[in-house]
Coordinates of C-alpha atoms in Angstrom, one line a residue:
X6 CA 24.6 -66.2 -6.1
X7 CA 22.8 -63.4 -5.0
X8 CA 19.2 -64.0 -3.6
X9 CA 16.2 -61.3 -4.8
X10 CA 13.4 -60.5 -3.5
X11 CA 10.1 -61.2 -5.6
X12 CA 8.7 -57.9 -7.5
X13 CA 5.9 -58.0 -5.9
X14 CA 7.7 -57.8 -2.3
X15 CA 9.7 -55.0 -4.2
X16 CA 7.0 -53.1 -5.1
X17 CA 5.1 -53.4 -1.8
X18 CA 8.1 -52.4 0.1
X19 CA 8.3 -49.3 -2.1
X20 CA 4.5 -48.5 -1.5
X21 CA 5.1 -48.8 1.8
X22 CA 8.2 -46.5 2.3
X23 CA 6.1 -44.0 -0.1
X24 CA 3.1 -44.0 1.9
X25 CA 5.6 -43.7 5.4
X26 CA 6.7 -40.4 3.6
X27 CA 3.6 -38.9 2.9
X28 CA 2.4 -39.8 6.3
X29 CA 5.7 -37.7 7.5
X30 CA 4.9 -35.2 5.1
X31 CA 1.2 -34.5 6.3
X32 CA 2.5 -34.2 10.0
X33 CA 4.5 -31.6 8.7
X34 CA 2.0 -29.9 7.3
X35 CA -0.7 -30.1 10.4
X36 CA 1.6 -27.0 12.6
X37 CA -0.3 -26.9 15.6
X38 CA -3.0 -29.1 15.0
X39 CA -6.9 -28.0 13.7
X40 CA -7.8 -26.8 16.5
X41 CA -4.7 -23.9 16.7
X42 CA -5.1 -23.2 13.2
X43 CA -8.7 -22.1 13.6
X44 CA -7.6 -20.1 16.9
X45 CA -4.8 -18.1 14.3
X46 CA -7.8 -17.8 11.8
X47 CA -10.2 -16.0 14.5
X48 CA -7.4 -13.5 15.4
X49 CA -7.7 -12.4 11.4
X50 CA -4.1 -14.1 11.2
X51 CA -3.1 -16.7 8.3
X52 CA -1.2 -19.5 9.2
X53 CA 3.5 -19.6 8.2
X54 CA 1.9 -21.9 4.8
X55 CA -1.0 -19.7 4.1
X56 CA 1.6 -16.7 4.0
X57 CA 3.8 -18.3 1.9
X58 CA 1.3 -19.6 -0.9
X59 CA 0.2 -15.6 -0.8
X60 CA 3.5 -14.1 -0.9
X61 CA 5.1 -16.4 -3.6
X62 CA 4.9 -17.4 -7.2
X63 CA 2.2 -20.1 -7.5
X64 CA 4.1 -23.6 -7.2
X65 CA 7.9 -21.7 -6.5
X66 CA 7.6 -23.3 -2.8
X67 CA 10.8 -25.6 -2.2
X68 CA 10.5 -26.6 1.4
X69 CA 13.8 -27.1 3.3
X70 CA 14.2 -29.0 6.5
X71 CA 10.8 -29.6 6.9
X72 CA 11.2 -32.6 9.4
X73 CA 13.5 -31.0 12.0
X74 CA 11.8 -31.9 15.3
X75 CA 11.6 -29.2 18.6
X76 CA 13.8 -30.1 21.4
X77 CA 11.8 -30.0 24.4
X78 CA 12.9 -32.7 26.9
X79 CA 9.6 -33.8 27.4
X80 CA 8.0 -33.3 24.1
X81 CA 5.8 -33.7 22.0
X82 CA 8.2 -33.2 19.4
X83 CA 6.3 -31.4 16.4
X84 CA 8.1 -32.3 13.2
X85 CA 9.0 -28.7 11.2
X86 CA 8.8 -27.1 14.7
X87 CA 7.6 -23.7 14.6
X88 CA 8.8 -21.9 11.3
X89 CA 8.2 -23.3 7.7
X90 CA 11.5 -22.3 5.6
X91 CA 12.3 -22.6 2.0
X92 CA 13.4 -21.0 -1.7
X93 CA 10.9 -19.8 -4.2
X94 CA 9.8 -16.9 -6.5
X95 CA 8.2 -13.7 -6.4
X96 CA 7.6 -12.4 -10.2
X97 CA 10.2 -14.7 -11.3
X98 CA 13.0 -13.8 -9.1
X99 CA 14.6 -16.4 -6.6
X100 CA 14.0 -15.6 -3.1
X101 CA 14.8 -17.5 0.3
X102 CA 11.9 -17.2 3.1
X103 CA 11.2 -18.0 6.2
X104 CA 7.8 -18.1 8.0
X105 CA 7.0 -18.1 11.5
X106 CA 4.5 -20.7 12.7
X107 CA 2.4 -19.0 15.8
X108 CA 0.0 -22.2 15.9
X109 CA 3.3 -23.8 17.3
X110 CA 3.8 -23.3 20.6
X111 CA 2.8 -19.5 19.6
X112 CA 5.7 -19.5 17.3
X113 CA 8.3 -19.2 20.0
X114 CA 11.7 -19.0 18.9
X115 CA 14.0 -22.6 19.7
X116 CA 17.0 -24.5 18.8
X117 CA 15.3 -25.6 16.4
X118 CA 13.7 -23.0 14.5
X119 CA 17.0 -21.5 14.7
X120 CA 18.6 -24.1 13.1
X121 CA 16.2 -23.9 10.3
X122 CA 15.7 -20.5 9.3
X123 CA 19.4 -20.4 9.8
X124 CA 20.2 -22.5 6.8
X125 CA 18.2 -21.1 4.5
X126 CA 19.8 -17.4 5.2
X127 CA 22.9 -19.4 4.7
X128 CA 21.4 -20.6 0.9
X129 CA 20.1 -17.1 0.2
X130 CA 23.6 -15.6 0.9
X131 CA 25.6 -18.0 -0.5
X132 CA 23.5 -17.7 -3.9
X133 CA 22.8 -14.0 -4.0
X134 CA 18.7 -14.0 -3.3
X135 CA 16.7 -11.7 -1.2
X136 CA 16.0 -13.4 2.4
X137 CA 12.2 -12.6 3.4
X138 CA 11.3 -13.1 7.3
X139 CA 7.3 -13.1 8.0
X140 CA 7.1 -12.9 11.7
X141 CA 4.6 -13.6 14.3
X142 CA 6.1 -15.1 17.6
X143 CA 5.4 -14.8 21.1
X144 CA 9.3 -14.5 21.4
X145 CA 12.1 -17.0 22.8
X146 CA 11.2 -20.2 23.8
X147 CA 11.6 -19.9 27.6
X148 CA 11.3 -24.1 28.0
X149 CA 14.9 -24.2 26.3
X150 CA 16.4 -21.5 28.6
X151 CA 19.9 -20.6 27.3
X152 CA 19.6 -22.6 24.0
X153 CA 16.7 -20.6 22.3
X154 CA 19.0 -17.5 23.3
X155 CA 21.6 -19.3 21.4
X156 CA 19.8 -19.7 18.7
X157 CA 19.0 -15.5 18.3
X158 CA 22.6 -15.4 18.9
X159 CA 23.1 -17.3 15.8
X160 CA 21.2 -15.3 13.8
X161 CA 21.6 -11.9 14.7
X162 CA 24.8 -13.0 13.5
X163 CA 23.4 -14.0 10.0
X164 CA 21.7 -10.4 9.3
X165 CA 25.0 -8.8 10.3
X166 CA 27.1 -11.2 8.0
X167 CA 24.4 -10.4 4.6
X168 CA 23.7 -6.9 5.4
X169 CA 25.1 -4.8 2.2
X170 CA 25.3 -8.5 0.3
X171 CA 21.6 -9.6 0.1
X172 CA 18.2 -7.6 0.1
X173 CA 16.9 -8.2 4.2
X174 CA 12.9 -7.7 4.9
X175 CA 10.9 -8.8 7.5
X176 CA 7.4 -8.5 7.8
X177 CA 5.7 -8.4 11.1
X178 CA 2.3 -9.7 11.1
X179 CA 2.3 -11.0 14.6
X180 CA 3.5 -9.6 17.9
X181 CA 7.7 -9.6 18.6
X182 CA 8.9 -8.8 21.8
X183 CA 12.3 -8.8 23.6
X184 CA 15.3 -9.9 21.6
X185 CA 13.1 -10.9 18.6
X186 CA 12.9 -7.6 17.6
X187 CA 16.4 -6.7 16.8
X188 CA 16.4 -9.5 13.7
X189 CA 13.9 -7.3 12.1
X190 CA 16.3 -4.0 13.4
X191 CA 18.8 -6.0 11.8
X192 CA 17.1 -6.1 8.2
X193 CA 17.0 -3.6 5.4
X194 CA 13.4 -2.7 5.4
X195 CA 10.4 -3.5 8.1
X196 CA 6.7 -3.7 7.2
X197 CA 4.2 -3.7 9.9
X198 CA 0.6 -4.8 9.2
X199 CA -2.2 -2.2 11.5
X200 CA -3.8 -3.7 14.1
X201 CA -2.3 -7.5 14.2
X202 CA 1.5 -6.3 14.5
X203 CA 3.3 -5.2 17.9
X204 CA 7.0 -4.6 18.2
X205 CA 8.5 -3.6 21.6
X206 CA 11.7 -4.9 24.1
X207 CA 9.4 -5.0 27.3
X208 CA 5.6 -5.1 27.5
X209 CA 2.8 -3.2 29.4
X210 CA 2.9 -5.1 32.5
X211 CA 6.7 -4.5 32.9
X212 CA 6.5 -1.0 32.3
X213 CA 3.5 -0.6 34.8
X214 CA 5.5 -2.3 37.2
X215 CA 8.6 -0.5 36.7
X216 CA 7.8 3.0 35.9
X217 CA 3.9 3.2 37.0
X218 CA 2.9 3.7 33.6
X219 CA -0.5 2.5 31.8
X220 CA 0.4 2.0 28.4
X221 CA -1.5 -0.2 26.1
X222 CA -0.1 -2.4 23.4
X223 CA -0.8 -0.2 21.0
X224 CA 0.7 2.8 22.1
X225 CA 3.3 1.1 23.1
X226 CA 4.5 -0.8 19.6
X227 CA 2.1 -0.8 17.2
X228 CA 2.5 0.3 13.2
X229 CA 1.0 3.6 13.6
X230 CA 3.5 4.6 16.3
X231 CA 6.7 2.7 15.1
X232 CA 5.8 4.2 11.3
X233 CA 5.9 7.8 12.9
X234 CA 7.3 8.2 16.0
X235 CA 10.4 5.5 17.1
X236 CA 11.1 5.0 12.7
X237 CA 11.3 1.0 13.0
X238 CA 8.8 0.2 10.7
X239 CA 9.5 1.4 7.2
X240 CA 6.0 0.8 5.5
X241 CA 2.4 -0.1 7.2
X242 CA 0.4 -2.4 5.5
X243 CA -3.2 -2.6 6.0
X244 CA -3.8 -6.1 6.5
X245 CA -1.4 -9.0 5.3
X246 CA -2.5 -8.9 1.7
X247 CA -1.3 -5.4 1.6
X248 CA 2.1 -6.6 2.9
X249 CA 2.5 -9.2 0.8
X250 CA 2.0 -6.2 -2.3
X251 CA 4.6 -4.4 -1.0
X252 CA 6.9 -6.7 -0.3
X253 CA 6.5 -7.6 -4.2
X254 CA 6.5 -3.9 -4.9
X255 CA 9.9 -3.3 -2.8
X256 CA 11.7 -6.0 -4.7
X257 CA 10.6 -4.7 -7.7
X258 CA 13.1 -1.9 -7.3
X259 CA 15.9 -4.0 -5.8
X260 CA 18.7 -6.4 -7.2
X261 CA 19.0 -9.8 -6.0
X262 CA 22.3 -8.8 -4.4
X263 CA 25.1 -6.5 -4.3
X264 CA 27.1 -7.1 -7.4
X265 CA 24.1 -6.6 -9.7
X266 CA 22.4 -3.9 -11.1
X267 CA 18.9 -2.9 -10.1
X268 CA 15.8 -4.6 -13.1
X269 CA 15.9 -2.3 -15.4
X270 CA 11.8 -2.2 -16.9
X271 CA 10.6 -0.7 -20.3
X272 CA 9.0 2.4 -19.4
X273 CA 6.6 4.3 -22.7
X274 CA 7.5 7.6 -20.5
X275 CA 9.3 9.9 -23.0
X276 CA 13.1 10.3 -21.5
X277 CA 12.7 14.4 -22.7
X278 CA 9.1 14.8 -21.1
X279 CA 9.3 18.2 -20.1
X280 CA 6.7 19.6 -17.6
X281 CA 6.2 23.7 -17.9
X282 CA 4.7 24.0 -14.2
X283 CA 7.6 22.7 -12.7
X284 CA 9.0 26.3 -13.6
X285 CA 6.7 28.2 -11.2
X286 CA 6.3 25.4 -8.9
X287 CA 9.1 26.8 -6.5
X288 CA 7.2 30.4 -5.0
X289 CA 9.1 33.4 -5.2
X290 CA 9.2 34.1 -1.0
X291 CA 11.2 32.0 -0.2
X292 CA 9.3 31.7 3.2
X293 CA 6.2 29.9 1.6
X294 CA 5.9 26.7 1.2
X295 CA 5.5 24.0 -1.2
X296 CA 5.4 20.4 -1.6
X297 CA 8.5 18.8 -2.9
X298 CA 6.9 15.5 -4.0
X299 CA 5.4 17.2 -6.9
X300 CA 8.7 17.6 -8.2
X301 CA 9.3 14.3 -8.0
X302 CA 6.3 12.6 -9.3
X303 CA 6.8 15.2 -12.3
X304 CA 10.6 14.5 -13.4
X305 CA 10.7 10.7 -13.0
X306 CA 8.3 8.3 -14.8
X307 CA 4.5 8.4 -14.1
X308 CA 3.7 6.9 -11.2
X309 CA 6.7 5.3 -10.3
X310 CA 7.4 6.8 -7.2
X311 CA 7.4 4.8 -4.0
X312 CA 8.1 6.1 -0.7
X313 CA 10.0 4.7 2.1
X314 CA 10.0 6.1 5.6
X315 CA 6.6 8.5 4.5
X316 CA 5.6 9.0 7.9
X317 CA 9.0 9.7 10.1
X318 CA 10.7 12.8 9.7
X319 CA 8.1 14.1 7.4
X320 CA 10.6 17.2 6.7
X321 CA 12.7 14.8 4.4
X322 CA 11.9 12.6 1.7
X323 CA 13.4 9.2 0.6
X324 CA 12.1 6.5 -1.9
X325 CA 12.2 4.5 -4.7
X326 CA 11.7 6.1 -8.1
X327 CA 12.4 5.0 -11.7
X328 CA 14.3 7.0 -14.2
X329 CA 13.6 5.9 -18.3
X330 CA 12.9 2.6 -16.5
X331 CA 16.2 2.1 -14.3
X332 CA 15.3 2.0 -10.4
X333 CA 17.1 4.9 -8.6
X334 CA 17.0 6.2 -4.9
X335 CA 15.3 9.7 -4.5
X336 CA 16.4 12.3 -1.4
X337 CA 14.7 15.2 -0.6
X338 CA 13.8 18.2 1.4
X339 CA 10.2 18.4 2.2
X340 CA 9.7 22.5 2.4
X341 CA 6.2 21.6 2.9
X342 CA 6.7 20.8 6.7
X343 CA 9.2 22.3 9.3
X344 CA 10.3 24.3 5.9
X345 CA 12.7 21.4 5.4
X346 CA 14.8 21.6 8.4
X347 CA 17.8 18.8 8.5
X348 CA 16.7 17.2 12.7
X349 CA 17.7 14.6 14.1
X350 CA 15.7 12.3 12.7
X351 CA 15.6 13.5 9.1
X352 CA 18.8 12.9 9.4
X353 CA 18.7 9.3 10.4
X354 CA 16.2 8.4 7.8
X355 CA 18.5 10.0 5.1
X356 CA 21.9 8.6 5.9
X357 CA 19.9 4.7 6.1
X358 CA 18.6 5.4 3.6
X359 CA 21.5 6.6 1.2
X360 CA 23.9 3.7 3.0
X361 CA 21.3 1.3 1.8
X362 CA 20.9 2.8 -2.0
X363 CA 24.8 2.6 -1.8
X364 CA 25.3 -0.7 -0.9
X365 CA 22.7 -2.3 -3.7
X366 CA 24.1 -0.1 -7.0
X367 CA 21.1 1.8 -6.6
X368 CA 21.8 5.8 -8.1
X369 CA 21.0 8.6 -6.0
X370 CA 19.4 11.9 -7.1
X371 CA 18.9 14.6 -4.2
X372 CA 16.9 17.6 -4.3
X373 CA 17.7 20.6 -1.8
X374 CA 15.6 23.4 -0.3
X375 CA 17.5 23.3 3.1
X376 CA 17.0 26.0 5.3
X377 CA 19.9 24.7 7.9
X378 CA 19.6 22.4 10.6
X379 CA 16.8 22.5 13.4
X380 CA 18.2 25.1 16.3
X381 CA 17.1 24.5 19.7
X382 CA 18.2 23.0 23.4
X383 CA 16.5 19.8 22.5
X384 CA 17.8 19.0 19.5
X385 CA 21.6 19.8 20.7
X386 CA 21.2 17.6 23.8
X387 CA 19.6 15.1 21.4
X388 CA 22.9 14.8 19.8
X389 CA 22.3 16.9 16.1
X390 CA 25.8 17.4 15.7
X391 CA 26.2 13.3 15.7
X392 CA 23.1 12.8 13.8
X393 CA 23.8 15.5 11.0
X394 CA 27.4 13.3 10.3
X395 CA 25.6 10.6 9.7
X396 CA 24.4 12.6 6.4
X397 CA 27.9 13.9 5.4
X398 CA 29.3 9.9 5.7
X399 CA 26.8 8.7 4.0
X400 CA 27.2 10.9 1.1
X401 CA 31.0 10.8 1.2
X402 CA 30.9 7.2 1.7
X403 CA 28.7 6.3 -1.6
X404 CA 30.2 5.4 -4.7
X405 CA 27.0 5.3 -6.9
X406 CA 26.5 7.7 -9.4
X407 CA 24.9 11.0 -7.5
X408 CA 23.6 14.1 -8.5
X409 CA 22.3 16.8 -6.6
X410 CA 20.0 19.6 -8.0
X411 CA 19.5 22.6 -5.8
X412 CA 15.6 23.8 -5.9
X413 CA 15.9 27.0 -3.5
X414 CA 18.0 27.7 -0.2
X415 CA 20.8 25.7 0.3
X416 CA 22.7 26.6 3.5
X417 CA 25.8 26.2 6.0
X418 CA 26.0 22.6 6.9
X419 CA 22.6 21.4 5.3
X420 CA 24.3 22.8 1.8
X421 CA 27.2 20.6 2.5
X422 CA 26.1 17.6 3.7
X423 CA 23.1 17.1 1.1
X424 CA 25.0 15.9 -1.2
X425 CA 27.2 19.3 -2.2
X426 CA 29.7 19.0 -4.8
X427 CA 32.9 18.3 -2.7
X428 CA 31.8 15.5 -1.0
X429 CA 32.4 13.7 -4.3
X430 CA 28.9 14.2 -6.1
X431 CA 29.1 13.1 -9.4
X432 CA 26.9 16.8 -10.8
X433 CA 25.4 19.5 -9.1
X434 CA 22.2 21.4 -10.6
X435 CA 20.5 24.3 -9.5
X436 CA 17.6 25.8 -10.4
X437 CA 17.2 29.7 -10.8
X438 CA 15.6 30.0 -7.6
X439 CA 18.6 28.4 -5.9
X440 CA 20.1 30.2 -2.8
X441 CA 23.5 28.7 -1.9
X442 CA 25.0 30.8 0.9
X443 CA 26.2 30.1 4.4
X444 CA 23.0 31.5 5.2
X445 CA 20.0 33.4 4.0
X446 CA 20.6 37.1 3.2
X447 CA 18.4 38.2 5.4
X448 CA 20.5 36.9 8.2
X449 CA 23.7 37.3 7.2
X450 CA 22.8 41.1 7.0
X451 CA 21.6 41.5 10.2
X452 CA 25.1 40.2 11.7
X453 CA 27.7 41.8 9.2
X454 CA 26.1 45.4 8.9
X455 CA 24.4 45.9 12.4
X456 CA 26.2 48.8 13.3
X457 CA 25.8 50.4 9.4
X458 CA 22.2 49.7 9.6
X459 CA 21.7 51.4 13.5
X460 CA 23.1 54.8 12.4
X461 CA 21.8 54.7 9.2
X462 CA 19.3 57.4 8.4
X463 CA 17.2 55.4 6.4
X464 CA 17.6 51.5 7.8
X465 CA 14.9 49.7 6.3
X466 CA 16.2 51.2 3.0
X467 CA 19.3 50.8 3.4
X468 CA 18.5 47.2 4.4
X469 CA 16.9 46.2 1.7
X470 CA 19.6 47.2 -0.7
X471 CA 22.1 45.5 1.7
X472 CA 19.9 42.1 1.6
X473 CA 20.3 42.7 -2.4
X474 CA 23.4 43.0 -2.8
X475 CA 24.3 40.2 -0.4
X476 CA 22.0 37.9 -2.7
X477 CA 23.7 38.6 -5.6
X478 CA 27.1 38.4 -4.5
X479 CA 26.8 35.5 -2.4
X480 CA 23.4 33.7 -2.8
X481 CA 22.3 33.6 -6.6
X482 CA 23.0 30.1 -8.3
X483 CA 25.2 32.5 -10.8
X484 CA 27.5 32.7 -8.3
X485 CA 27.8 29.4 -7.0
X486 CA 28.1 28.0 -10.8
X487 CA 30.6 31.0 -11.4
X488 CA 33.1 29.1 -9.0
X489 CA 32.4 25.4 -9.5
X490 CA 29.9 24.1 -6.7
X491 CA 27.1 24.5 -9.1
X492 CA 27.6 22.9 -12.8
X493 CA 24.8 24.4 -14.4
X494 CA 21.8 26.4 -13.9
X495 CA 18.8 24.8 -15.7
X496 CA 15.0 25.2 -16.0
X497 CA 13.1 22.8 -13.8
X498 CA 10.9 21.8 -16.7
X499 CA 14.6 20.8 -18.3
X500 CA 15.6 18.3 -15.1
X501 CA 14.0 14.9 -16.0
X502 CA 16.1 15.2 -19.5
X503 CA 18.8 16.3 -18.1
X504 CA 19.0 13.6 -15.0
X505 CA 18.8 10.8 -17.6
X506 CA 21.4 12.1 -19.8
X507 CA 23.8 12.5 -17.2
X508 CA 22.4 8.6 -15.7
X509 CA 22.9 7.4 -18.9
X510 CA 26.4 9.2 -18.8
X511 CA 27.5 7.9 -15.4
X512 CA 26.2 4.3 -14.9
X513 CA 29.5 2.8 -15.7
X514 CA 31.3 4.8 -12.5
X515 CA 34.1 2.8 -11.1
X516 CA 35.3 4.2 -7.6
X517 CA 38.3 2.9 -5.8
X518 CA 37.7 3.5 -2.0
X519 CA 40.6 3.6 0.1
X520 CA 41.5 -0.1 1.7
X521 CA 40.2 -0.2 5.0
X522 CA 38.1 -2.8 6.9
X523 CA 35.6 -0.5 7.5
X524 CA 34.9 3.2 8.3
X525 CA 33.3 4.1 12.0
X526 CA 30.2 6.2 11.1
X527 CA 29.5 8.6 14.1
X528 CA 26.6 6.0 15.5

């Protein structure tokens, strides 16, 4: 016979066991304690939680590993340790996140921590979701020595092993320093919030006492400067609310992972909207300038454009854009600075850029008005030559639909590598200002008939028609269509039409690379 208990001790034992959980459950959610929170609040900071209920879907929160304790050998051991980690939603879509928790030990990175926001980029991998890193962490965990290293080890490894399967973004709204920084290096897309956020791999003091240098932390890693100057940071954001919209707004134009297709969104944009002042936007000199994100803002739906990169290498553009409601990835010369010019770090942002569009399904149109790439001592010491083939793998590499459509000059290399028919784009358009030539006529003239144009009677004359002919023969988009690198001139007020008939045309590509383990892009 088998003795019970009464159901009253039952029920008191189970009141007891429930209240023991929510007692483990509210040390969870204490972090650091009252008296850290308010220190996080006075910096203008919210706490890892705070974040999260911001970021998320109201209620989408599912908490993983809450109760795994920090390892120090002398403790306190804080339940959750110093990162809150879960699954939820943002509009509706699964996502995995993980939030740094600087009231902990000032979010230093541990075993621990590792250990947690570990799993859940295991989950988000395994089940196809974007993986979201908010961080804000004084950087490893010097107590644990070797183990906190360990632990980056880990999962540097993780953002290797999803990059190209799953959506990566980390939003710095704290300072990272040291090793911390290459996870977010790691990731698809950084977004730096102005004045909280620093990123750098040694800090004032070092640099003082190495090189002599006074640098403050500002100068040294904040938004401004990694936005313009070193490229790290993809977006700014001006406080945390602002990065929390653009996280939303990024993921808005991405699939959960690589075998889908971006959301498609109904769009009230007419698909044959023609604009008439795209045809005198491009000036006749071709020496003056004008701004190429007219263009863009013009052909694909109203106010859909969203830029990525906007202030690095301000002579190219990338972005997000929609097309009748289908996300699609947007390159461009910017004739409006440097006259377009393909440097060294145009062509950085471009070939990430296109690799990343490539790997998430995501359609690339390109618009050219190239003059070359930049001359100069610098920027041939600086490596352009590697640089500039980062641009021609890209392209070659990409299997997603791609069409190019050439605005004005396109020439020598920059013709060839921004996106030019041979290198396997799917159309080519030009416009009738298009100049496809190994170079401009006006230069090619001055090194093919020097010697005509020294004993001619009338050189300036004779120049001009020279410069003509040249144009003509070589230069006109006529030409270029006439032998098969262009396949069809059209009027700009004609290209949003005709990029979403030939979208509509192509979205059922299928490429068949060659089998390889992977290509070695000229790093």
């Amino acid at each position: 016979m088998v003795d019970t208990a009464p159901a009253d001790d039952v029920d008191s034992l189970n009141r007891d066991l429930n209240q023991e959980l929510l007692r483990h459950r509210e040390l969870t959610r204490e972090g650091g304690g009252r008296e850290a929170v308010e220190k996080q609040h006075a910096k203008g900071k919210l706490t890892a939680r705070e974040r999260i209920e911001r970021l998320l879907d109201p209620g989408s929160f599912q908490e993983v590993a809450p109760y795994v304790e920090e390892r120090r050998p002398k403790g306190p051991h804080i339940p959750g340790d110093a990162a809150v980690v879960g699954l939820g939603r943002i509009d509706g879509r699964k996502v995995a996140v993980a939030a740094q928790d600087f009231t902990v030990i000032g979010g230093s990175f541990s075993e621990a921590q590792a250990q947690k926001v570990c799993e859940v980029m295991d989950l988000a991998t395994g089940s196809g979701v974007p993986f979201i890193a908010l961080n804000d962490s004084v950087g490893a965990r010097i107590q644990e020595g070797v183990r906190s290293l360990a632990g980056y080890s880990e999962l540097f490894w993780r953002n290797t092993q999803a990059s190209g399967v799953i959506p990566q973004i980390s939003l710095m709204l704290g300072p990272c320093a040291g090793g911390s920084v290459y996870s977010p290096g790691l990731t698809d897309f950084v977004i730096m919030t102005e004045g909280i956020s620093h990123m750098f791999i040694t800090g004032p003091e070092v640099i003082r006492e190495v090189t002599g240098e006074d640098v403050d932390l500002e100068t040294l890693g904040g938004a401004r400067n990694h936005a313009a100057v070193s490229g790290v940071a993809h977006f700014v954001a001006a406080d945390e609310e602002d990065a929390f919209a653009t996280t939303r707004k990024l993921l808005s134009y991405l699939p959960s992972n690589n075998t889908e297709r971006p959301p498609r969104i109904g769009t009230q944009d007419d698909p044959d909207r023609a604009d008439a002042t795209l045809d005198v936007l491009v000036p006749p000199d071709g020496s003056e300038p004008y701004d190429m994100r007219e263009a863009i803002t013009s052909i694909f739906d109203r106010e859909s454009f969203f830029e990525v990169h906007a202030a690095f290498a301000p002579n190219a553009i990338v972005g997000f854009v929609r097309l009748n409601g289908a996300p699609t990835g947007v390159v461009a010369n910017q004739p409006d600075h440097l006259a377009g010019v393909l440097d060294i770090d145009a062509s950085d942002k471009i070939a990430r850029f296109v690799r990343f569009c490539d790997a998430f399904n995501i359609p690339l149109v390109t618009f050219v008005d190239c003059p070359g790439f930049m001359p100069g001592m610098e920027q041939e010491h600086g490596g352009i030559i590697r640089h500039g083939a980062k641009i021609l793998y890209a392209y070659a590499e990409a299997t997603v639909p791609k069409v190019c459509v050439v605005t004005r000059k396109a020439y020598g290399g920059a013709y060839i590598a921004m996106s030019s028919k041979y290198v396997r784009t799917d159309m080519v358009y030009a416009w009738p200002t298009a100049e496809i030539a190994v170079m401009g006529a006006e230069g090619a003239v001055n090194i093919l008939y020097r010697k005509r144009l020294a004993q001619s009677d009338h050189p300036e004359e004779a120049r001009e028609q020279l410069i003509s002919d040249f144009h003509e023969q070589f230069g006109s988009p006529y030409a270029a269509a006439a032998s098969g690198h262009v396949d069809d001139v059209i009027l700009p007020s004609e290209t949003r039409a005709k990029l979403v008939a030939v979208f509509d045309f192509l979205q059922d590509k299928q490429a068949s690379p060659l089998p390889k383990k992977h290509g070695n892009i000229p790093l």
